[in-house]
mmCIF file of C-alpha atoms in Angstrom:
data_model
loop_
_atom_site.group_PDB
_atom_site.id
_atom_site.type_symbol
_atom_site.label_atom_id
_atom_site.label_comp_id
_atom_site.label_asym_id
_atom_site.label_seq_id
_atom_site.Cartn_x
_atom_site.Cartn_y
_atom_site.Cartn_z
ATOM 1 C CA UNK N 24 -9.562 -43.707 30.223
ATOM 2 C CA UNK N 25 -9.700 -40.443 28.388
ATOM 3 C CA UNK N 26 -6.478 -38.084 28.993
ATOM 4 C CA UNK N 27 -6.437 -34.187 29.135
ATOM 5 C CA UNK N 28 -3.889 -32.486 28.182
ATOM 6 C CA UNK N 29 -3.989 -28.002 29.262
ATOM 7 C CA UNK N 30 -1.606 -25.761 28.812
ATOM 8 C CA UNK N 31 -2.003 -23.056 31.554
ATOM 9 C CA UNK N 32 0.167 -19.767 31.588
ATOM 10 C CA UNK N 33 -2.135 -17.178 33.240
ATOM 11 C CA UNK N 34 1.196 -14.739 32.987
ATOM 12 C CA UNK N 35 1.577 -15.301 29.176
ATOM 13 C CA UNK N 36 -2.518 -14.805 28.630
ATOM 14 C CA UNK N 37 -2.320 -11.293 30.828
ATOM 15 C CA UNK N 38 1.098 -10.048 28.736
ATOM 16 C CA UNK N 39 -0.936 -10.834 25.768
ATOM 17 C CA UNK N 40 -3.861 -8.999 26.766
ATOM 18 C CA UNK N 41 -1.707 -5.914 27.823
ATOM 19 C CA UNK N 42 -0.106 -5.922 24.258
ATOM 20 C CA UNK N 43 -3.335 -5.996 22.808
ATOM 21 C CA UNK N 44 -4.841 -2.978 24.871
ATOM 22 C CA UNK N 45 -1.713 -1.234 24.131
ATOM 23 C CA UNK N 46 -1.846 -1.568 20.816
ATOM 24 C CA UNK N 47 -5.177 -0.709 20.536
ATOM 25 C CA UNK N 48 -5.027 2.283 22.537
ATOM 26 C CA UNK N 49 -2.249 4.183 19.888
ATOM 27 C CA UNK N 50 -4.716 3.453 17.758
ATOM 28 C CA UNK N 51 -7.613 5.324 19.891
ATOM 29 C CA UNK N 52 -5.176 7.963 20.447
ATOM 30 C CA UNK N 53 -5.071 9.161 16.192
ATOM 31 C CA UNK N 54 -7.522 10.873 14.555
ATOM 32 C CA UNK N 55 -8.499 9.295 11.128
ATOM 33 C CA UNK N 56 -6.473 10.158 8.018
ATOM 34 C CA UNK N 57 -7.606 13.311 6.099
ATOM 35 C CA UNK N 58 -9.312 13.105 2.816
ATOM 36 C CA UNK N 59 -8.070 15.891 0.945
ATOM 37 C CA UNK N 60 -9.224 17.070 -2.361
ATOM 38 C CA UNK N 61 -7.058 17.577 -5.347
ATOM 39 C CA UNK N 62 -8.072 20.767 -7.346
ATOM 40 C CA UNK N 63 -9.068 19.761 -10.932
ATOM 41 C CA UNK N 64 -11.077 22.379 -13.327
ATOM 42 C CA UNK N 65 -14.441 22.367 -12.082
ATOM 43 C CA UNK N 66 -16.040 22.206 -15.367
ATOM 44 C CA UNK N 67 -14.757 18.248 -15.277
ATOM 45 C CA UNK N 68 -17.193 17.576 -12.891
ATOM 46 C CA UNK N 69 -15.280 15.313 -11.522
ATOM 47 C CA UNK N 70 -13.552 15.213 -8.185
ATOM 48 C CA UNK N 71 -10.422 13.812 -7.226
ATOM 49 C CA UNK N 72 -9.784 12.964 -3.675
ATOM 50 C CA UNK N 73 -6.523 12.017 -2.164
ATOM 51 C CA UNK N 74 -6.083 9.873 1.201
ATOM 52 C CA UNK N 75 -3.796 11.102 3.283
ATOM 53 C CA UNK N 76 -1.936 8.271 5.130
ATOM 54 C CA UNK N 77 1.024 9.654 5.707
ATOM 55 C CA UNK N 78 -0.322 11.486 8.692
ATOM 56 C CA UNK N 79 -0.230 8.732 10.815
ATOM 57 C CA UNK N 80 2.709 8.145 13.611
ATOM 58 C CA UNK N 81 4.731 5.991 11.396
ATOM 59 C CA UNK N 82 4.195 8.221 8.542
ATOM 60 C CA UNK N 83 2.780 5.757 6.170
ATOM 61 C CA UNK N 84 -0.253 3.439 4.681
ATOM 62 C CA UNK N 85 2.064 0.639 6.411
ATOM 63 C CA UNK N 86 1.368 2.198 9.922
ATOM 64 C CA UNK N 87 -2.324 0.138 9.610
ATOM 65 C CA UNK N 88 -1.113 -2.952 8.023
ATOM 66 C CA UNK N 89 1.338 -3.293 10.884
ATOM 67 C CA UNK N 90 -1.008 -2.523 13.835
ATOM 68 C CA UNK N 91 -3.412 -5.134 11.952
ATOM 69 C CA UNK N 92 -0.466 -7.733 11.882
ATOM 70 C CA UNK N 93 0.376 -7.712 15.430
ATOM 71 C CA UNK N 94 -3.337 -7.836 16.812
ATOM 72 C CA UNK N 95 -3.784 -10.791 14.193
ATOM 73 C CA UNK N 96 -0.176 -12.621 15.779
ATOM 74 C CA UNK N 97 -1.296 -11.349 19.579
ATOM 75 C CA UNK N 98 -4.554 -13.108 19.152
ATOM 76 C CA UNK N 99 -3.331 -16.292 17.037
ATOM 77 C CA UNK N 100 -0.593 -16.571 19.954
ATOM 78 C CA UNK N 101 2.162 -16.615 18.041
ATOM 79 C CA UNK N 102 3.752 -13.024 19.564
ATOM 80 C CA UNK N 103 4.400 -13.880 23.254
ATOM 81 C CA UNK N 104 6.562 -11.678 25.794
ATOM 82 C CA UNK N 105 10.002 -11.351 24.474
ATOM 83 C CA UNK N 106 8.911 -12.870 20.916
ATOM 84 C CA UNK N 107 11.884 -10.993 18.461
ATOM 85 C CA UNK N 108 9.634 -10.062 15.145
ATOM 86 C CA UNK N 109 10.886 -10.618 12.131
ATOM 87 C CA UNK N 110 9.789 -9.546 8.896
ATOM 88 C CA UNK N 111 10.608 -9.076 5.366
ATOM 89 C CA UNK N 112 10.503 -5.454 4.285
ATOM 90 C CA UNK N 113 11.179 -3.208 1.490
ATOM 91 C CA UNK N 114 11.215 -0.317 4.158
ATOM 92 C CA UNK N 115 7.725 1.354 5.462
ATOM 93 C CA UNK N 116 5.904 -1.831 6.666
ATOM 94 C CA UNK N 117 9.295 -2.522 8.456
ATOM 95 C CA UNK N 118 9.544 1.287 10.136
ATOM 96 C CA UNK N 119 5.750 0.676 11.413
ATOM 97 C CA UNK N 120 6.561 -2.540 12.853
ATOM 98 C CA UNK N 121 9.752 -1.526 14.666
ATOM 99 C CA UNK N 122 7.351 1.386 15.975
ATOM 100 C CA UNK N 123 4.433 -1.288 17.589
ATOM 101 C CA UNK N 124 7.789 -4.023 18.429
ATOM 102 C CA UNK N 125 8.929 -0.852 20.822
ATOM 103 C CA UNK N 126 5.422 -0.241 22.093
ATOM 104 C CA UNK N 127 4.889 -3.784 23.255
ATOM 105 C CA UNK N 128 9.122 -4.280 24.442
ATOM 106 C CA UNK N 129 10.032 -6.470 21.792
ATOM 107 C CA UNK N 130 12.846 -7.263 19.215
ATOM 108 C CA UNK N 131 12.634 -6.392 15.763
ATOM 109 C CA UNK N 132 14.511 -7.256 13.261
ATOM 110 C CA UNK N 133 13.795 -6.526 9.376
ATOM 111 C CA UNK N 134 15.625 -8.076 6.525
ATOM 112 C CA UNK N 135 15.428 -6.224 3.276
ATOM 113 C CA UNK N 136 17.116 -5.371 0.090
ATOM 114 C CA UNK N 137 20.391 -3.932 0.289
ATOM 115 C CA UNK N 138 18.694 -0.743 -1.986
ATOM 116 C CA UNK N 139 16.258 0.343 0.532
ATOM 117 C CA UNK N 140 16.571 4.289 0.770
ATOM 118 C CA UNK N 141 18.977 5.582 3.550
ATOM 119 C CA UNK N 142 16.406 7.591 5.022
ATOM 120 C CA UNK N 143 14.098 4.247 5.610
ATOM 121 C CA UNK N 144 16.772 2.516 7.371
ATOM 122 C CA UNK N 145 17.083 5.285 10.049
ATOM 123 C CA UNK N 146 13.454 5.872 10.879
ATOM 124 C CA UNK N 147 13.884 1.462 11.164
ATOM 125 C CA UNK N 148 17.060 2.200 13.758
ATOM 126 C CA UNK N 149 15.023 4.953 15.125
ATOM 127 C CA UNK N 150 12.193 3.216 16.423
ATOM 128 C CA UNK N 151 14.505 0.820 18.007
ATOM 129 C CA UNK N 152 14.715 -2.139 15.062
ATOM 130 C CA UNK N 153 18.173 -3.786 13.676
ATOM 131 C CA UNK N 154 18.328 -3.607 9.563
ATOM 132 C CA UNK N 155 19.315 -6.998 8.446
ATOM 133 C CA UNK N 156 20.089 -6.323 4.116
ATOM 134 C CA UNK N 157 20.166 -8.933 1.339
ATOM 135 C CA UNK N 158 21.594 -8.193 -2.041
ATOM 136 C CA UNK N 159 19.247 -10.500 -3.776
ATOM 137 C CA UNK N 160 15.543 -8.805 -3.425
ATOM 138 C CA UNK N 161 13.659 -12.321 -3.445
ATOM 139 C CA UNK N 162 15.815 -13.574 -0.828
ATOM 140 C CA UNK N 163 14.094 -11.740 2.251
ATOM 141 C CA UNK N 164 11.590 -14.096 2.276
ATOM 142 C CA UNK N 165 14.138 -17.496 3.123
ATOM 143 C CA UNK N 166 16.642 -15.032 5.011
ATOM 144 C CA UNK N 167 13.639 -13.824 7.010
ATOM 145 C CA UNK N 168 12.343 -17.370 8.220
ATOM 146 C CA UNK N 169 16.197 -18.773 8.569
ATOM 147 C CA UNK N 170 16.863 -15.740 11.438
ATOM 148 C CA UNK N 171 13.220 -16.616 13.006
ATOM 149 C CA UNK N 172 14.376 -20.162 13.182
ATOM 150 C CA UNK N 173 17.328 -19.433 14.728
ATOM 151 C CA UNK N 174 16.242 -16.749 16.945
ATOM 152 C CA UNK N 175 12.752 -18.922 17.975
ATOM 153 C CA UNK N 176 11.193 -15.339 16.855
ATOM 154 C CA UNK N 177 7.906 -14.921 14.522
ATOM 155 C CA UNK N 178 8.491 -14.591 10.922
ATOM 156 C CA UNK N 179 4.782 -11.963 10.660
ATOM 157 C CA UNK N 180 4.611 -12.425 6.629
ATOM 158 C CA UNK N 181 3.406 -9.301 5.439
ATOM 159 C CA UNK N 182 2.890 -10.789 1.932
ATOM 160 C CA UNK N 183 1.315 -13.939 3.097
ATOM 161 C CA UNK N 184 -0.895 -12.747 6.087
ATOM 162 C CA UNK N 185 -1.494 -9.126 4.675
ATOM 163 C CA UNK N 186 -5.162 -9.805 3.145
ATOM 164 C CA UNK N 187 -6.474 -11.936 6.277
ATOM 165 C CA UNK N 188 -5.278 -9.792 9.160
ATOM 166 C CA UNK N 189 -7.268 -6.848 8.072
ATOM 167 C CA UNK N 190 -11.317 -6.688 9.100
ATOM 168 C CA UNK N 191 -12.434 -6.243 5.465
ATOM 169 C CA UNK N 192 -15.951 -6.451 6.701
ATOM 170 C CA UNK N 193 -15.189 -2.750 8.576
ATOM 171 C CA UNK N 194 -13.827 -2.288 11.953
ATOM 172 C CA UNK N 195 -12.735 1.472 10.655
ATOM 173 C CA UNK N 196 -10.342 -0.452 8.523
ATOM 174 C CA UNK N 197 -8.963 1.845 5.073
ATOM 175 C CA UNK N 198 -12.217 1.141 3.207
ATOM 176 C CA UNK N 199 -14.843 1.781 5.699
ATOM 177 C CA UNK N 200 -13.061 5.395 6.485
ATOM 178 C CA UNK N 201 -13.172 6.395 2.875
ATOM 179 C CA UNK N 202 -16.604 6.115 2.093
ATOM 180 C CA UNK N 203 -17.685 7.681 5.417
ATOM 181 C CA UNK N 204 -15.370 10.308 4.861
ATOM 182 C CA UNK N 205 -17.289 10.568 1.535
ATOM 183 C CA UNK N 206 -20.602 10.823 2.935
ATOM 184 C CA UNK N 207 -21.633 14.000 2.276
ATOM 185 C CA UNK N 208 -20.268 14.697 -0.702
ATOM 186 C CA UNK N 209 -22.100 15.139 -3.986
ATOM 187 C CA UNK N 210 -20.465 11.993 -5.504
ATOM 188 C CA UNK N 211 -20.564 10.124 -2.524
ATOM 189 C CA UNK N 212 -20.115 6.415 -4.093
ATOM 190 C CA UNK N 213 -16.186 6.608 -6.048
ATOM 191 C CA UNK N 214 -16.578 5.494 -9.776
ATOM 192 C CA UNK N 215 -13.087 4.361 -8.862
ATOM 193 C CA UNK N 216 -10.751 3.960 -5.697
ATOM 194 C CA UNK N 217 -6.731 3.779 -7.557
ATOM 195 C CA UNK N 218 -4.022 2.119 -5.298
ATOM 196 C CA UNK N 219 -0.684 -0.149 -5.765
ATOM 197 C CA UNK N 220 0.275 -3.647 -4.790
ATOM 198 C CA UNK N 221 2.783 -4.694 -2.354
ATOM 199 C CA UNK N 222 1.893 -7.039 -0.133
ATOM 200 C CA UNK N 223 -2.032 -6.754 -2.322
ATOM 201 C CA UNK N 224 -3.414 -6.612 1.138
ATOM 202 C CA UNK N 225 -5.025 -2.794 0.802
ATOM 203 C CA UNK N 226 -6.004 -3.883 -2.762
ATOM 204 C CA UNK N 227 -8.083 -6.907 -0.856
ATOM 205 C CA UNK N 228 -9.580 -4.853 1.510
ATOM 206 C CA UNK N 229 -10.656 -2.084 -0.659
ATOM 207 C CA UNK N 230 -11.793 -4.735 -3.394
ATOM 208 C CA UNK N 231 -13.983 -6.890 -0.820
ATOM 209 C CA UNK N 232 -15.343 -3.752 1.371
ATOM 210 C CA UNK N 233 -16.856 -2.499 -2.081
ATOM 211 C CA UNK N 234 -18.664 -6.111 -3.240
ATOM 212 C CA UNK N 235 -19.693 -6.466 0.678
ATOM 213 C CA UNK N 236 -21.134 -3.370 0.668
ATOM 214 C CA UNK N 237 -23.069 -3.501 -2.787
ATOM 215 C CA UNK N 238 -21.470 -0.605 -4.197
ATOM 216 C CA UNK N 239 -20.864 -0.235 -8.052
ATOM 217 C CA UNK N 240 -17.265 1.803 -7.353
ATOM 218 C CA UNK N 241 -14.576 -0.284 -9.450
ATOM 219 C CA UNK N 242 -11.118 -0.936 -7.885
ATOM 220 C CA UNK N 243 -8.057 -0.140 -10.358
ATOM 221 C CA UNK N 244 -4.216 -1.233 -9.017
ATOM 222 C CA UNK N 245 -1.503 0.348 -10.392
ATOM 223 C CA UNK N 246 1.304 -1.486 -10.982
ATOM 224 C CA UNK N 247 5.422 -0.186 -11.568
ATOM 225 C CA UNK N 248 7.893 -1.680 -13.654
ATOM 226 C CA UNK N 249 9.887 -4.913 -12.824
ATOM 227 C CA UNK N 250 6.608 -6.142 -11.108
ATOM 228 C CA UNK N 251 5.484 -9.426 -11.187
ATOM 229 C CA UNK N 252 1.997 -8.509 -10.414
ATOM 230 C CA UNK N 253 0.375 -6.809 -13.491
ATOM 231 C CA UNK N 254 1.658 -9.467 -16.163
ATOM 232 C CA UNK N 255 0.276 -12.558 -13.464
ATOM 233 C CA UNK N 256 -3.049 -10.728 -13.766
ATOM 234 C CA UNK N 257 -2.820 -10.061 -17.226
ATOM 235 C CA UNK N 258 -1.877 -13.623 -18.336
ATOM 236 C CA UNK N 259 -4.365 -15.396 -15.312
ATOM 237 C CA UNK N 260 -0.532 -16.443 -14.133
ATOM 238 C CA UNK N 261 0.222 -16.665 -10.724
ATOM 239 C CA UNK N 262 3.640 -18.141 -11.160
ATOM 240 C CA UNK N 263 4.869 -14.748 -13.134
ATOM 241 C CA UNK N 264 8.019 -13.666 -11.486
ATOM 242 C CA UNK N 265 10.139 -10.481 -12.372
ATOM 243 C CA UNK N 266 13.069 -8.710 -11.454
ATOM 244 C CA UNK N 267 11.333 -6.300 -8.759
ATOM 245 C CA UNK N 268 10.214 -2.709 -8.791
ATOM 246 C CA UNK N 269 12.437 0.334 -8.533
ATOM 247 C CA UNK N 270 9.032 2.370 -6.689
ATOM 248 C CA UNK N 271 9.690 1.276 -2.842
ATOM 249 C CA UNK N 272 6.812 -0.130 -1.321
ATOM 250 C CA UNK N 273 4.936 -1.023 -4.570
ATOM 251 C CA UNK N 274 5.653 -3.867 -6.934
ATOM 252 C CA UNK N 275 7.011 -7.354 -5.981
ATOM 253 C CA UNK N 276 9.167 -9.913 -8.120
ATOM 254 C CA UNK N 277 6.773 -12.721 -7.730
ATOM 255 C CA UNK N 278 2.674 -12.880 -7.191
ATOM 256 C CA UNK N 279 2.671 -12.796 -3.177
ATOM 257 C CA UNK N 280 -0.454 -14.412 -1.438
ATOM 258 C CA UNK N 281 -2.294 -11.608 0.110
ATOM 259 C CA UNK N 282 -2.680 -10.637 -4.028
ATOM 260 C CA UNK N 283 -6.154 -11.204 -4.787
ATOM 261 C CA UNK N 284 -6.599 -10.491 -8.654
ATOM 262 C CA UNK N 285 -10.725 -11.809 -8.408
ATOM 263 C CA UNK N 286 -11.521 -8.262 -6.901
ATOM 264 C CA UNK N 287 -9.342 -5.699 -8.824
ATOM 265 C CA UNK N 288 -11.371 -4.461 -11.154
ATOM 266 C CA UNK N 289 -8.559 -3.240 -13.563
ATOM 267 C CA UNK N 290 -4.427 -3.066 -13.525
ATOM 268 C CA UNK N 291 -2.345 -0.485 -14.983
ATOM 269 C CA UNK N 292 1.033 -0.878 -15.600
ATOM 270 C CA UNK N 293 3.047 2.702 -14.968
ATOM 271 C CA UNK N 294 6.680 3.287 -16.091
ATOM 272 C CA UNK N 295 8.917 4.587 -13.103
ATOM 273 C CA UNK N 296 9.776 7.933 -14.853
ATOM 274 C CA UNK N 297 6.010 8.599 -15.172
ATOM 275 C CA UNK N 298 5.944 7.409 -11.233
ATOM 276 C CA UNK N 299 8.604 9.784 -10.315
ATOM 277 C CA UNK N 300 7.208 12.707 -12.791
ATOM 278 C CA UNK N 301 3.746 12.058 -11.039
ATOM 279 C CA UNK N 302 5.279 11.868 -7.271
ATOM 280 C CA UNK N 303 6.506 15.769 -8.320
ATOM 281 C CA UNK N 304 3.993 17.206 -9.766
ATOM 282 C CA UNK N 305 1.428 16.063 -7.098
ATOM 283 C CA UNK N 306 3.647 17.626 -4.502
ATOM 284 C CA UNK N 307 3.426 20.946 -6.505
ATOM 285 C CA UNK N 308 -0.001 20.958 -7.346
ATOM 286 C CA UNK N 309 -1.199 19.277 -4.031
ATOM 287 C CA UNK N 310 0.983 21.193 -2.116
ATOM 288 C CA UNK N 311 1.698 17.925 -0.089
ATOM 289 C CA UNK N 312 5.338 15.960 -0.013
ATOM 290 C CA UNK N 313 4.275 12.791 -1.419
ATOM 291 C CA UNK N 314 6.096 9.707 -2.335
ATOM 292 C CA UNK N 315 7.081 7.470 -5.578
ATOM 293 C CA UNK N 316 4.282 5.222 -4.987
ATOM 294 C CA UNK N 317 1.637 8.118 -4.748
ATOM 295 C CA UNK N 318 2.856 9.200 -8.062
ATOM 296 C CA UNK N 319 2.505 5.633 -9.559
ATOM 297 C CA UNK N 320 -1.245 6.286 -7.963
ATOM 298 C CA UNK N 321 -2.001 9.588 -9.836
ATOM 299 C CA UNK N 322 -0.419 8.501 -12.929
ATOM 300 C CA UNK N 323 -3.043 6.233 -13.110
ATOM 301 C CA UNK N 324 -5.518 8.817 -11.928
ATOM 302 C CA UNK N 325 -5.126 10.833 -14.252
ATOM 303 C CA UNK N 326 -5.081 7.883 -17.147
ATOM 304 C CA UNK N 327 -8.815 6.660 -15.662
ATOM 305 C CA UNK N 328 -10.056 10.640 -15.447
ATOM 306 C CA UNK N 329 -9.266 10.914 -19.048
ATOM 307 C CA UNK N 330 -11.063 8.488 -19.807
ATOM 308 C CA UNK N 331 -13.786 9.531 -17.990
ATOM 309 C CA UNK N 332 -13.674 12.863 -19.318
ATOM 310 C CA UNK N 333 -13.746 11.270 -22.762
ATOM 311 C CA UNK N 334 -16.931 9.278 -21.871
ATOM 312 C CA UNK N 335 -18.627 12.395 -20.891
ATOM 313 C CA UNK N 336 -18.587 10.966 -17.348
ATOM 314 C CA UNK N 337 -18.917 12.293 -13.899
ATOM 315 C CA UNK N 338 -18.402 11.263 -10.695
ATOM 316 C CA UNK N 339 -15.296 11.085 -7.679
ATOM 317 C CA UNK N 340 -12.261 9.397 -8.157
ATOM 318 C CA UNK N 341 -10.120 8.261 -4.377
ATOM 319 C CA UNK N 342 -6.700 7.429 -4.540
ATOM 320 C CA UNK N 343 -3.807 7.090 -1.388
ATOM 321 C CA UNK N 344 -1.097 9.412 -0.376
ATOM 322 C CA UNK N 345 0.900 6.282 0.867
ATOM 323 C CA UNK N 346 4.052 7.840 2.580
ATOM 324 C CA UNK N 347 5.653 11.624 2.482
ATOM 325 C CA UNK N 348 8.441 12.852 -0.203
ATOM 326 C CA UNK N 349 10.700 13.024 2.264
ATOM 327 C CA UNK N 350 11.861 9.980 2.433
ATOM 328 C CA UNK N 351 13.206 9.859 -1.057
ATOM 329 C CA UNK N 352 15.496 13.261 -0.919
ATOM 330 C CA UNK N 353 18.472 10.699 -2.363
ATOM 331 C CA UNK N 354 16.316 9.099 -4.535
ATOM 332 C CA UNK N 355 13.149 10.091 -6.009
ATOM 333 C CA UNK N 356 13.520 13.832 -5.570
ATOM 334 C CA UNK N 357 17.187 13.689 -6.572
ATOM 335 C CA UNK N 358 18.281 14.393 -10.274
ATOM 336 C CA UNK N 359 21.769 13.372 -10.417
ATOM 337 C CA UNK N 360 19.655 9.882 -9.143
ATOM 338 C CA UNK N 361 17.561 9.873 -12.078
ATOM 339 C CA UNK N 362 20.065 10.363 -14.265
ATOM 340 C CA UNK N 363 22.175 7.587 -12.601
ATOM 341 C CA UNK N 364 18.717 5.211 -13.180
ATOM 342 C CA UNK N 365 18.634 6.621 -16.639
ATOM 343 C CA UNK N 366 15.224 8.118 -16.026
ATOM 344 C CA UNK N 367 13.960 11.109 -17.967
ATOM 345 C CA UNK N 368 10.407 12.476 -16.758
ATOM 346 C CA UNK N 369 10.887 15.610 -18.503
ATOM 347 C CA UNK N 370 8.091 13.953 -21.422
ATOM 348 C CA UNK N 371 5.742 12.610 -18.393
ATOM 349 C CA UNK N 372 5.618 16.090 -16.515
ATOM 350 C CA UNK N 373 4.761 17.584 -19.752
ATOM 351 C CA UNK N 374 1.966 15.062 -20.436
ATOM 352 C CA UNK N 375 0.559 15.587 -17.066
ATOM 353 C CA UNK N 376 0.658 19.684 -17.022
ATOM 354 C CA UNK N 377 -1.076 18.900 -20.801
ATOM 355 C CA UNK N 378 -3.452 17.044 -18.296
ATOM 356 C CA UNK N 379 -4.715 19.855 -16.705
ATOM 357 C CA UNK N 380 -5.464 21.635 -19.583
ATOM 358 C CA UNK N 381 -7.203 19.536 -21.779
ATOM 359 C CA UNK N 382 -8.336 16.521 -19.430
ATOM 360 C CA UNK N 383 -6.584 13.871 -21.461
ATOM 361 C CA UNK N 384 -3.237 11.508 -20.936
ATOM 362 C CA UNK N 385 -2.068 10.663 -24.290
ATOM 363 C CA UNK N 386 -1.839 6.860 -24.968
ATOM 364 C CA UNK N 387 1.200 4.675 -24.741
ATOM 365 C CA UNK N 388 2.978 6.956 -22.481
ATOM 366 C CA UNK N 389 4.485 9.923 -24.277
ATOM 367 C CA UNK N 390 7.782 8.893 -25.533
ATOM 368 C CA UNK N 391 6.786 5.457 -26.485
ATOM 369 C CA UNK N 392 7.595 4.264 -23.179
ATOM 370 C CA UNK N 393 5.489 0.816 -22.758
ATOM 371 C CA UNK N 394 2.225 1.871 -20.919
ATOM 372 C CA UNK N 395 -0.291 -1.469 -20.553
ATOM 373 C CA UNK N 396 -3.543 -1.621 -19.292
ATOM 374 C CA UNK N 397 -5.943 -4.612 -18.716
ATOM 375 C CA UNK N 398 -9.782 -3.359 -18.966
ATOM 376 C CA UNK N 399 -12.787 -4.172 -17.290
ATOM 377 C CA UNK N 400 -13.496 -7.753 -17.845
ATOM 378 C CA UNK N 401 -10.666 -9.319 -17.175
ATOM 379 C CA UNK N 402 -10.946 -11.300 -14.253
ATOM 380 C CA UNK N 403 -7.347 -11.932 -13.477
ATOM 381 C CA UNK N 404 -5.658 -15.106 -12.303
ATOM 382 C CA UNK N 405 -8.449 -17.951 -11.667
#
């Protein structure tokens, strides 16, 4: 005789379908981020656009990653009612979970370095989650499924799930709403779209939206000191490890999973004091807060634009606010911190007012600083 076995739990099956309208319905209830444009010489002819995802209620690019992770553990069944979320978080990925973990009534609980900025932890605490901080940077990831064990929570995995949760195909995910936001303007198809690593998951949207779509934009990643990521690609390693990145949110110490190197067109590595010099002088130029990893962006901005500019090229050029400036008062924006890191942008914010005047970055970084970059035609790690 055959046997059937069904599990039946019409309650758990409703809760689940409540979290997911709820969830969906904050994101019905925000407008779509603003696409602003960065004022370069119009002679260039080219035009710079920035992103602006810190406008959304969590106040970062992480506020989409985390909606996307909780639809993709709602649907998979692995967030229940009164499932405690854990995940492993250098700071904004953890503040925009806490903030959907509150919407839906449930624990949260993020384990992260011990150096996360002060001001990260208390948005985290704010939005009702518990801080849980390791000393040793690459031990999130075993501290984070050791509490989930012992809690019978769900570990989400940003850097494991990251590049699957997301609809790369559209679904008004990061891609899709740039290039309709670029419809109608006169270069309407980006010669380039610039962003960073964390998890790699916006890297793997952005890099399979453009091939899926047929367009000829290139996809460069920027990449800070200390991270793993731009020497794997570089070397077609994905066992490189490192000793982590000083820019929070950007950067990791080994090559996570959602890092898909086959789509990224180029990488760029970007010292931190030209990441830091970059995060300041956007915010004055701009006239937008922005954070460290939104300088590590237009550092390498303003390296591809150059280049452009030396080509004779025009076109657009998209990059990402990815979190405000003021999150970083004790850090980024602070000198006695910089000169505590032993960071001098004084050379960098030179380079990039030179920038504006003649067009070019010069190469190498201007102090000598190491400054790689791996061209077109380099596939990455196979």
């Amino acid at each position: 005789m055959g046997r059937i076995v069904e599990r039946c739990d019409p309650g758990g099956r409703a809760w689940i379908a409540e979290a997911i309208r709820l969830v969906e319905a904050d994101s019905n209830r925000s407008a779509d981020t603003h696409l602003h444009v960065f004022p370069l010489p119009p002679e260039w002819g080219i035009d710079l656009y920035l992103k602006d995802e810190s406008v959304h209620p969590t106040g970062s690019l992480k506020h989409r990653l985390a909606r996307s992770l909780f639809l993709y553990g709602l649907a998979n069944g692995w967030i229940t009612r009164g499932t405690t979320i854990i995940e492993a978080s250098s700071g904004s990925t953890a503040v925009s979970e806490a903030y959907f973990a509150r919407l839906l009534g449930l624990p949260f609980v993020a384990v992260m370095p011990a150096s996360t900025s002060p001001e990260k932890i208390a948005l985290i605490e704010f939005f009702g989650g518990r801080c849980h901080l390791v000393d040793e940077p690459g031990a999130i990831y075993d501290e984070s499924r050791r509490l989930a064990a012992e809690c019978g929570g769900h570990f989400m995995d940003q850097f494991t799930f990251a590049e699957r949760a997301t609809d790369w195909r559209g679904n008004n995910n990061i891609a899709e709403s740039i290039f309709e936001q670029l419809r109608l303007e006169r270069y309407p198809e980006p010669s380039w779209v610039v962003v960073g690593a964390g998890t790699g998951g916006t890297s793997a949207t952005i890099g399979r939206y453009v091939r899926f779509r047929r367009f000829q934009t290139r996809l460069a990643v920027v990449d800070p000191e200390g991270s793993a990521f731009f020497g794997a690609f570089a070397d077609r390693d994905p066992d490189r490890t490192a000793s982590g990145s000083r820019i929070e949110g950007i950067g990791r110490p080994r090559v996570e999973p959602s890092f898909l190197p086959a789509v990224i067109d180029r990488m760029i590595r970007v010292p931190d004091a030209a990441s830091i010099a970059a995060m300041r002088w956007t915010s004055a130029i701009g006239g937008r807060s922005v954070g460290g990893s939104t300088g590590t962006n237009m550092w390498g901005v303003a390296r591809l634009i150059g280049e452009m500019r030396a080509r004779g090229e025009r076109g657009s050029v998209v990059t990402l606010i990815c979190d405000g400036g003021e999150r970083y008062a004790g850090t980024y924006a602070s000198d006695a911190w910089l000169r505590a890191q032993g960071l001098d942008i004084a050379p960098y914010t030179a380079a990039l007012e030179r920038f504006l005047e003649t067009g070019a970055l010069p190469d190498g970084g201007p102090d000598g600083t190491p400054e790689a970059s791996v061209p077109d035609g380099a596939s990455g790690i196979t």
